[in-house]
Coordinates of C-alpha atoms and ligand atoms in Angstrom, one line a residue:
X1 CA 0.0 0.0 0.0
X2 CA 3.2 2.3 0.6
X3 CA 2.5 3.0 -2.9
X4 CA 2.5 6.0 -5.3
X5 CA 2.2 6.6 -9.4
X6 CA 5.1 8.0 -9.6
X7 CA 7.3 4.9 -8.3
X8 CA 8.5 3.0 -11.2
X9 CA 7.3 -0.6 -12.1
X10 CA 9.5 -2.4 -10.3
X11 CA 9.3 -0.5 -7.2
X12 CA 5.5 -1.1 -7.6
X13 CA 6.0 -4.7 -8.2
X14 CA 7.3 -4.7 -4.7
X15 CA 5.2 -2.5 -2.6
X16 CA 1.8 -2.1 -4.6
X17 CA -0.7 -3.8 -2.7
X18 CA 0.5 -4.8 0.3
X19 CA -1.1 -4.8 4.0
X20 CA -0.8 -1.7 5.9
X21 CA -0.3 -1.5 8.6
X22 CA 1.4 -5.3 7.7
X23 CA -0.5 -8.0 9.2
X24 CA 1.5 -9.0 12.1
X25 CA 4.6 -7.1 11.3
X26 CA 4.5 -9.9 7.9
X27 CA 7.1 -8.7 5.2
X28 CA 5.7 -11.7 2.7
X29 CA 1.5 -11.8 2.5
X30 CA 0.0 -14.8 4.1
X31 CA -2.0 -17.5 2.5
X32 CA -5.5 -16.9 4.7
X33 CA -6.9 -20.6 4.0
X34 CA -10.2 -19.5 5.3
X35 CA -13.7 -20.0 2.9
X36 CA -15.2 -17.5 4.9
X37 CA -15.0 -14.6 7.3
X38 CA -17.2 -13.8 10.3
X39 CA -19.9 -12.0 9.0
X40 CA -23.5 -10.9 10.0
X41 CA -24.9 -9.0 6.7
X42 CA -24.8 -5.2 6.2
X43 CA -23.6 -5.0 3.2
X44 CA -25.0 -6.3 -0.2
X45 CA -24.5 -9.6 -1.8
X46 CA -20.9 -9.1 -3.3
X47 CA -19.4 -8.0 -0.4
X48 CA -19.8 -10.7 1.6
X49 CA -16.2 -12.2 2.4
X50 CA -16.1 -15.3 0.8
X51 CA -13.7 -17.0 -1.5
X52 CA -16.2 -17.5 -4.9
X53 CA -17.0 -14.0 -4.0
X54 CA -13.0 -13.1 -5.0
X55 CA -12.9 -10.9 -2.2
X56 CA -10.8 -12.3 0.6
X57 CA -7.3 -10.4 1.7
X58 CA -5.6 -12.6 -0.8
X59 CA -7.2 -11.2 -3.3
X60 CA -7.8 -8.4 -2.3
X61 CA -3.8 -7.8 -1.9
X62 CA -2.9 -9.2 -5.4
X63 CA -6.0 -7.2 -7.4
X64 CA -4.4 -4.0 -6.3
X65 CA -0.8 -4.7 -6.9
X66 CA -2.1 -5.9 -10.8
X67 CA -4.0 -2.4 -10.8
X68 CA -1.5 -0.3 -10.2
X69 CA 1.5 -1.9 -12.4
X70 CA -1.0 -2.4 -15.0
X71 CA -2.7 1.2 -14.5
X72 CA -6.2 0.5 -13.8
X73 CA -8.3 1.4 -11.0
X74 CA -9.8 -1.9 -10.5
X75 CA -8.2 -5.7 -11.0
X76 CA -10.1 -8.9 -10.7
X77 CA -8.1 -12.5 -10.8
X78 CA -9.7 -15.0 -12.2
X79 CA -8.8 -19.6 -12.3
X80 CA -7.6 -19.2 -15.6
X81 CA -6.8 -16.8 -18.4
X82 CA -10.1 -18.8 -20.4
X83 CA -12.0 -17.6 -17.1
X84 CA -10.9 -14.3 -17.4
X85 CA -11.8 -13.7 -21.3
X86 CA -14.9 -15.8 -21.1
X87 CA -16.5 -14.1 -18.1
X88 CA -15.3 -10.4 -19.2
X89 CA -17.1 -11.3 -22.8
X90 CA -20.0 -12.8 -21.4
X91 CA -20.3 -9.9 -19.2
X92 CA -20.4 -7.6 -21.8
X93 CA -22.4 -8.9 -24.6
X94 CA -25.8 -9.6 -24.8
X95 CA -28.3 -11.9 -26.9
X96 CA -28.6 -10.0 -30.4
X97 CA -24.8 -8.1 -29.8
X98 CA -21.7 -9.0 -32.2
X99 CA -18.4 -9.2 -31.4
X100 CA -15.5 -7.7 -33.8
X101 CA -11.9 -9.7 -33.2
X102 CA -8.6 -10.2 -34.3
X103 CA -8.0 -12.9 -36.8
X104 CA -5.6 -14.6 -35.4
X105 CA -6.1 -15.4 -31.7
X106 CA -4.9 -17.8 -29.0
X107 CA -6.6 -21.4 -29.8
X108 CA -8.8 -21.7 -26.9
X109 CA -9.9 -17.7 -27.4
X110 CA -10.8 -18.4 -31.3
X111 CA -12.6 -21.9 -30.7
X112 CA -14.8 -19.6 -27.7
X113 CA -15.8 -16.9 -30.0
X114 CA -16.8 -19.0 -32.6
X115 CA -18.2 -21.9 -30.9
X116 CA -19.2 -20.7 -27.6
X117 CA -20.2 -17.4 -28.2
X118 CA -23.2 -18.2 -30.9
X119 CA -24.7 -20.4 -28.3
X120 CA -25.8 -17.3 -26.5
X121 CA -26.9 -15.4 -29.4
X122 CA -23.5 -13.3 -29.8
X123 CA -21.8 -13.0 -33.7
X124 CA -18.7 -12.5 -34.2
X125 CA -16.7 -11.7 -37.1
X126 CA -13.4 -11.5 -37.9
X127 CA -10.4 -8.8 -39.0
X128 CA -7.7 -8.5 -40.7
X129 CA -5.6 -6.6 -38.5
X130 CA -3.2 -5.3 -41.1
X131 CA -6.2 -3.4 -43.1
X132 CA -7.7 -1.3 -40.6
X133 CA -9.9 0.0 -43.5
X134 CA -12.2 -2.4 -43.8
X135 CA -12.9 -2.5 -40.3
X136 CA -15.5 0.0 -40.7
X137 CA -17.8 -2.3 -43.1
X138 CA -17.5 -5.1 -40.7
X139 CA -18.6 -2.9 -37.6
X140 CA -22.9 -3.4 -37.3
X141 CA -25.4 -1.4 -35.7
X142 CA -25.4 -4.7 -33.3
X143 CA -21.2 -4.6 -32.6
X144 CA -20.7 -4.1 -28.4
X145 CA -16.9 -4.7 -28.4
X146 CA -13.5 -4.8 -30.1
X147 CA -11.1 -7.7 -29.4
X148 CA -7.7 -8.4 -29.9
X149 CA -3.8 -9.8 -28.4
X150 CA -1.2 -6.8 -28.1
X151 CA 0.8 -9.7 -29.0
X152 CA -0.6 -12.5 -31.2
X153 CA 0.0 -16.2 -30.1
X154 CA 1.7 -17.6 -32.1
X155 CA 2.7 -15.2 -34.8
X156 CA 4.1 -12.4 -32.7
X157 CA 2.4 -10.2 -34.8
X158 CA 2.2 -6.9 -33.1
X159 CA -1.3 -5.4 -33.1
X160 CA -1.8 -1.5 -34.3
X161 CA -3.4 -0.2 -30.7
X162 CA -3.7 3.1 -31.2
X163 CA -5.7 2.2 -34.4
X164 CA -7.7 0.1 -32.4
X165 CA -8.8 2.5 -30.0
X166 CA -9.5 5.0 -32.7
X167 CA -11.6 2.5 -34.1
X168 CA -13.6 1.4 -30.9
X169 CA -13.8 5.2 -29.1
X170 CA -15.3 6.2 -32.9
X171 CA -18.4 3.9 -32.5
X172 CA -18.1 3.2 -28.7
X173 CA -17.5 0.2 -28.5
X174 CA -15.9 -1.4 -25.6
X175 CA -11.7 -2.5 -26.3
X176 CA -10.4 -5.4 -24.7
X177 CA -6.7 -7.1 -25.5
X178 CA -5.1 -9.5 -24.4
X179 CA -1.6 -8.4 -22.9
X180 CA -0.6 -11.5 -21.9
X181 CA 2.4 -12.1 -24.0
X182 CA 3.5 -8.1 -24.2
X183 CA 3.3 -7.6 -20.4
X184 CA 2.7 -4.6 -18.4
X185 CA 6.5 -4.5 -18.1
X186 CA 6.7 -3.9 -22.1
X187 CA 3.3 -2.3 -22.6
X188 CA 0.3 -0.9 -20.4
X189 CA -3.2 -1.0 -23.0
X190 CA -4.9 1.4 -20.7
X191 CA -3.0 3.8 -21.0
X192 CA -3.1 4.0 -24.2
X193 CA -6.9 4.3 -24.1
X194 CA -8.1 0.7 -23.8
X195 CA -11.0 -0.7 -21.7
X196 CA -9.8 -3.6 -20.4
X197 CA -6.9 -5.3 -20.7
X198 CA -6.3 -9.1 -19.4
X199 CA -4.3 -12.1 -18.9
X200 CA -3.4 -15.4 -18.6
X201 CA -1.6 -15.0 -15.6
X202 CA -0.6 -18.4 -15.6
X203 CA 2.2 -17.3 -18.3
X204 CA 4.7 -14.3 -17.5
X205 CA 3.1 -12.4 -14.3
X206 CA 3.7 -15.9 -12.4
X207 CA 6.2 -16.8 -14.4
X208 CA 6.9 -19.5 -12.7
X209 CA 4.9 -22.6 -14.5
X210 CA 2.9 -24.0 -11.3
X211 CA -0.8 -22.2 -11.3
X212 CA -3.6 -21.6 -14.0
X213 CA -5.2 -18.0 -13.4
X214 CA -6.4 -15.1 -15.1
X215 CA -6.4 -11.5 -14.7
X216 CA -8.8 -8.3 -15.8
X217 CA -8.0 -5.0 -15.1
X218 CA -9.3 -1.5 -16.2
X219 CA -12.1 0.9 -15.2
X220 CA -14.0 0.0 -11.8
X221 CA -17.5 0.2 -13.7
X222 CA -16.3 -2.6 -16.3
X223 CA -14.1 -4.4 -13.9
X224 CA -17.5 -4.5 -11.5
X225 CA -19.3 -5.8 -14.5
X226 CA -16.8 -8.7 -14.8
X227 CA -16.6 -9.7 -10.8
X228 CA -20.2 -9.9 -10.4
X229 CA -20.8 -12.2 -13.4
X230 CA -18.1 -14.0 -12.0
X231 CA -19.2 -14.4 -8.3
X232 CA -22.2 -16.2 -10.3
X233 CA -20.3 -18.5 -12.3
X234 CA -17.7 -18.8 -9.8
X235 CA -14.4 -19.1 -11.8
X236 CA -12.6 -17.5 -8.6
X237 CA -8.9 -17.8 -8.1
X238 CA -8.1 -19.9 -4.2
X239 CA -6.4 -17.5 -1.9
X240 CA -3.4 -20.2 -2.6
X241 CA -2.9 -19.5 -6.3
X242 CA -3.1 -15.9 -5.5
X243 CA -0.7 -16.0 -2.9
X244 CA 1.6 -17.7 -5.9
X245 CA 1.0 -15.5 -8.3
X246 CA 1.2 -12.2 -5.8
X247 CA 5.1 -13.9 -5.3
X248 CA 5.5 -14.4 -8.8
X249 CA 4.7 -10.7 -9.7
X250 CA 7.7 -9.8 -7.8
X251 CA 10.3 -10.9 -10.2
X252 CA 8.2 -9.5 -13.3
X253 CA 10.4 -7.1 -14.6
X254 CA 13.3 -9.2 -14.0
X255 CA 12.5 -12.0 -15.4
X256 CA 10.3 -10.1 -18.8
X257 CA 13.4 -8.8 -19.3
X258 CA 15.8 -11.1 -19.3
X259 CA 13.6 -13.6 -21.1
X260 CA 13.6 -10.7 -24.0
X261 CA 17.2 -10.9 -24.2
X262 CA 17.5 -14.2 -24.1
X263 CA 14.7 -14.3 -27.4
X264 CA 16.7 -11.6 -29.4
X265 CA 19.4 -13.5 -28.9
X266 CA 18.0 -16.8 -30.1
X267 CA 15.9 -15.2 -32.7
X268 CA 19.3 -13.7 -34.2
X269 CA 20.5 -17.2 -34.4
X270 CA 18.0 -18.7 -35.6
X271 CA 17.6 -16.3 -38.5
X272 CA 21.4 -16.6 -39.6
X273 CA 20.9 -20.8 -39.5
X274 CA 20.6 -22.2 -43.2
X275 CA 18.0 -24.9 -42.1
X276 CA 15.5 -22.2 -40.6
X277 CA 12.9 -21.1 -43.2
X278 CA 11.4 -17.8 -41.1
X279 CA 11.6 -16.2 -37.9
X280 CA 8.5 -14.7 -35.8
X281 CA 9.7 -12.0 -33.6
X282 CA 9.4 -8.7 -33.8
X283 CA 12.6 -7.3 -32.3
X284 CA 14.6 -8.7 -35.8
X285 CA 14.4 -5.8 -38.0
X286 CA 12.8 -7.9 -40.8
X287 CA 9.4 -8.9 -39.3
X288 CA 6.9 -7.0 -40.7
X289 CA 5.8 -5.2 -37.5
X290 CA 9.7 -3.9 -36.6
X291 CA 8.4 -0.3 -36.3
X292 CA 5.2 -0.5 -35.0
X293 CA 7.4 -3.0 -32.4
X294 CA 9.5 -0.3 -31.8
X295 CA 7.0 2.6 -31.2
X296 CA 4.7 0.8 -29.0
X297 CA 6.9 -1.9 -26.8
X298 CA 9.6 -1.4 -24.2
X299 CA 10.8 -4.7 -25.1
X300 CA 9.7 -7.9 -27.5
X301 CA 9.1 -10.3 -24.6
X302 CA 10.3 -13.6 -24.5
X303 CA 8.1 -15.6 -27.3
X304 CA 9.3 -16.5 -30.7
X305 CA 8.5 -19.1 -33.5
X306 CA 9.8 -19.9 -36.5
X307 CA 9.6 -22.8 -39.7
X308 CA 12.6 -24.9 -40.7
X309 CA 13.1 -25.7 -43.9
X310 CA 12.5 -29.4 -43.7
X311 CA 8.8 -28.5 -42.1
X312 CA 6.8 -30.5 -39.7
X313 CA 9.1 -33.8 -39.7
X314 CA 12.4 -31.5 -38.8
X315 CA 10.7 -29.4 -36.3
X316 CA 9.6 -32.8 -34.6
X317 CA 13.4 -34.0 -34.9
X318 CA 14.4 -31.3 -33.4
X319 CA 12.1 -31.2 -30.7
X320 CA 13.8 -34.8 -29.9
X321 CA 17.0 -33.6 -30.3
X322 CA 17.3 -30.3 -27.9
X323 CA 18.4 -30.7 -24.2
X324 CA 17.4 -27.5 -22.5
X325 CA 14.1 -26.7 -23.9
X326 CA 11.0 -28.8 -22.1
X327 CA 8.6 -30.3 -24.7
X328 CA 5.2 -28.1 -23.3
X329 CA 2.9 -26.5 -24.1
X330 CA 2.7 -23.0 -22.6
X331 CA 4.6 -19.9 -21.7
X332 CA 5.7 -17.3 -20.0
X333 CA 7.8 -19.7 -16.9
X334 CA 11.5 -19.4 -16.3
X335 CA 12.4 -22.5 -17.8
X336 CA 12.6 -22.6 -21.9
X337 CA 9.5 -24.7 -23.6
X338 CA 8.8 -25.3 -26.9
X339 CA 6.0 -26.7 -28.8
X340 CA 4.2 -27.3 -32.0
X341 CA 1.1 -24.8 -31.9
X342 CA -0.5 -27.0 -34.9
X343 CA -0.6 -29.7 -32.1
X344 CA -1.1 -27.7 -28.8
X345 CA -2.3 -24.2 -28.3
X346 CA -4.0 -24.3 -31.5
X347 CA -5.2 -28.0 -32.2
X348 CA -9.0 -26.6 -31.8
X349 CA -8.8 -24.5 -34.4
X350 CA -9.6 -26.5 -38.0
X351 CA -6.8 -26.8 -39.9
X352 CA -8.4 -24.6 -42.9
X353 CA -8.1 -21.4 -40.6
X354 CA -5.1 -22.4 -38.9
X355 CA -3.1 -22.4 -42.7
X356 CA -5.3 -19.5 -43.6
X357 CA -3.7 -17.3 -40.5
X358 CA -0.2 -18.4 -40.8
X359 CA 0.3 -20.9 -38.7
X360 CA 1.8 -24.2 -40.4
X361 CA 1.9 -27.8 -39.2
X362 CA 5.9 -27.2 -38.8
X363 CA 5.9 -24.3 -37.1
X364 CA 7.6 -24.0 -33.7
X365 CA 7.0 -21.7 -30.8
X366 CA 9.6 -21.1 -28.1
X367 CA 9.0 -19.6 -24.2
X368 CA 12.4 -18.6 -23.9
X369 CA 13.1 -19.1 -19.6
X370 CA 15.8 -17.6 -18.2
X371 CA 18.8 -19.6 -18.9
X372 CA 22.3 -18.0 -20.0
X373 CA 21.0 -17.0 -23.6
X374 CA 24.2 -18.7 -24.9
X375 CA 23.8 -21.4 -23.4
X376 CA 20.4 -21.7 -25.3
X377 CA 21.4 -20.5 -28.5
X378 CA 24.4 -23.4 -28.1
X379 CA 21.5 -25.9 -27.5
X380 CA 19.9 -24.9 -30.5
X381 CA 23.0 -24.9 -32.7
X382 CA 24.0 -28.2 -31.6
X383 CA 20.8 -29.5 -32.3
X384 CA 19.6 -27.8 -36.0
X385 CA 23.5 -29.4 -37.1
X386 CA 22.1 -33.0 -36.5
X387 CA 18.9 -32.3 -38.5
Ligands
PLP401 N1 -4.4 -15.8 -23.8 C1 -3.2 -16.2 -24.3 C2 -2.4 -15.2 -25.2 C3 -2.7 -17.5 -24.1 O1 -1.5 -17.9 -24.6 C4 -3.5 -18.4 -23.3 C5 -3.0 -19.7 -23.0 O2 -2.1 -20.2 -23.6 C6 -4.7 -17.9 -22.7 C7 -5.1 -16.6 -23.0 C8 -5.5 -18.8 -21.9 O3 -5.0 -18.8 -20.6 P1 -5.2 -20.0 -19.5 O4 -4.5 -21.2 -20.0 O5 -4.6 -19.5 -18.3 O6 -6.7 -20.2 -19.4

């Protein structure tokens, strides 16, 4: 709580959010394994201190550390990043409203806007991010809200925000992105005008590969919208996973940042090898989104994928072949994983869209940890030579 705006990020990281006076003299929050408090009414149904009602001190502690590095007045943490995005669009939308979103998505956000979302009576269509001028013959009468990654997963693409929120504040609709994979440490949406910004925070903010959770964080009024919907559904984070991720937060801006050096470097590595076809990340001057990178970012995080040459077969070869990177799906941890979207992240989307979006059978995506980035790129030399 011995916090202010003007502190930097990782002093906030620190000291946002905590107990004062601290509980006990505590320097680390405790875990308050209680499922409810001692209560006898007063106040109205959402304020009563129970753990589906994602108000304990656990989570009350964590919400408004994610607040104020992500600079929002209001956080909510959610079981899972799915929880998060399902409950804030569910929230939002009514029966009869459409939805406009970014092509290319995470998997498990594509398959629930176009197979989950219908159910309720919600459309959705789809955009081409780099031609932000058709945007305005897809928008209906009926459209409630704009969605799209900072970041895509798994193309790195890096999405125009500014354009975005032009877009959104010139028919008022309501933004929401997905910063899981930029970070606050590399970008902050609301600040740039967004609505809502949210996250798996199973990836980079716990960075450390041992919870599933979710984050949402933006104006109270919308963030209000989202909690009480969720105290319903009851997708609410246990004061131990927020405990977890409250820890993990603490390292953010170390670990963001050395995980983005340790991806420049492998992406320059991987660009110079003769067996590599392409190379997905946005801090090498030649992807597509370089500048846009540049002017937007603080840093190009620590995912990258890229296509060998010999296609799916090689990429699995290689996947045998590597000794540091751990075969996994997922990201965002301090240990190096790598997977085949094709077969993980994105297996539920059909393979028609998958191609159509860019992302082959062969291609690879790496979560680059924190290892000694030569010690990585050594790994990867040593392997592509035995292809
Ligand atoms: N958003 C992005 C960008 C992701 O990569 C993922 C998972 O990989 C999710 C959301 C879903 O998060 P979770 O697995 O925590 O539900």
């Amino acid at each position: 709580m011995t916090d202010s705006p003007a502190r930097a990020l990782e002093t906030r990281l620190i000291h946002a959010g905590e107990p004062s006076p601290r509980i006990a003299g505590e320097v680390v929050m405790p875990v308050f394994q209680t499922a409810m408090y001692e209560y006898r009414g007063g106040g109205e149904y959402h304020d009563i201190p129970y753990i589906r009602l994602n108000n304990t001190p656990n989570h009350k502690a964590v919400q408004e550390k994610l607040a104020a590095i992500e600079g929002g007045e209001a956080a909510l943490v959610t079981a899972s990043g799915m929880a998060a995005i399902s409950t804030t669009l569910l929230a939002l939308l009514r029966a009869g409203d459409h939805v406009l979103a970014q092509g290319c998505l995470y998997g498990g956000t594509r398959t629930f806007l176009e197979s989950q979302l219908p159910r309720f009576g919600i459309s959705v269509d789809f955009l081409d991010m780099d031609d932000p001028g058709a945007w305005a013959s897809a928008a209906r009468e009926t459209t409630r809200v704009v969605y799209v990654e900072s970041m895509t997963n798994p193309l790195l693409e890096v999405t125009d925000l500014d354009a975005v929120v032009a877009f959104a504040r010139a028919r008022g609709l309501i933004s929401v992105v997905d910063n899981t994979l930029a970070t606050p440490v590399n970008l902050r949406p609301l600040a740039r005008g967004v609505d809502l910004s949210l996250h798996s925070a199973t990836k980079y903010l716990n960075g450390h590969s041992d919870i599933v959770a979710g984050a949402v964080i933006g104006a109270r009024r919308h963030v209000a919208r989202v909690k009480h919907l969720l105290d319903h559904t009851g997708g609410s984070l246990d004061p131990h996973a927020c405990a977890l991720l409250h820890r993990g937060l603490k390292t953010l801006a170390l670990r963001v940042r050395a995980q983005g050096e340790g991806a420049l470097a492998l992406a320059r590595a991987l660009q110079e090898h003769p067996a590599v076809a392409r190379v997905h990340y946005p801090g090498l001057p030649q992807h597509p989104h370089h500048a846009r990178a540049r002017a937007l970012l603080e840093g190009c995080g620590g995912l990258l994928s890229f296509e060998l040459r010999g296609g799916a077969a090689a990429a699995e070869r290689l996947l045998e072949r590597l000794e540091l990177p751990i075969v996994a799906p997922s990201l965002g941890g301090v240990e190096t994983l790598i997977t085949r979207p094709a077969v993980t992240s994105h297996a539920g989307v059909d393979p028609e869209t998958r191609a159509r979006l860019g992302i082959s059978d062969g291609l690879v995506r790496v979560s680059v940890g924190i290892e000694r980035p030569g010690d990585l790129v050594a790994d990867f030399q040593a392997a592509l030579a035995e292809l």
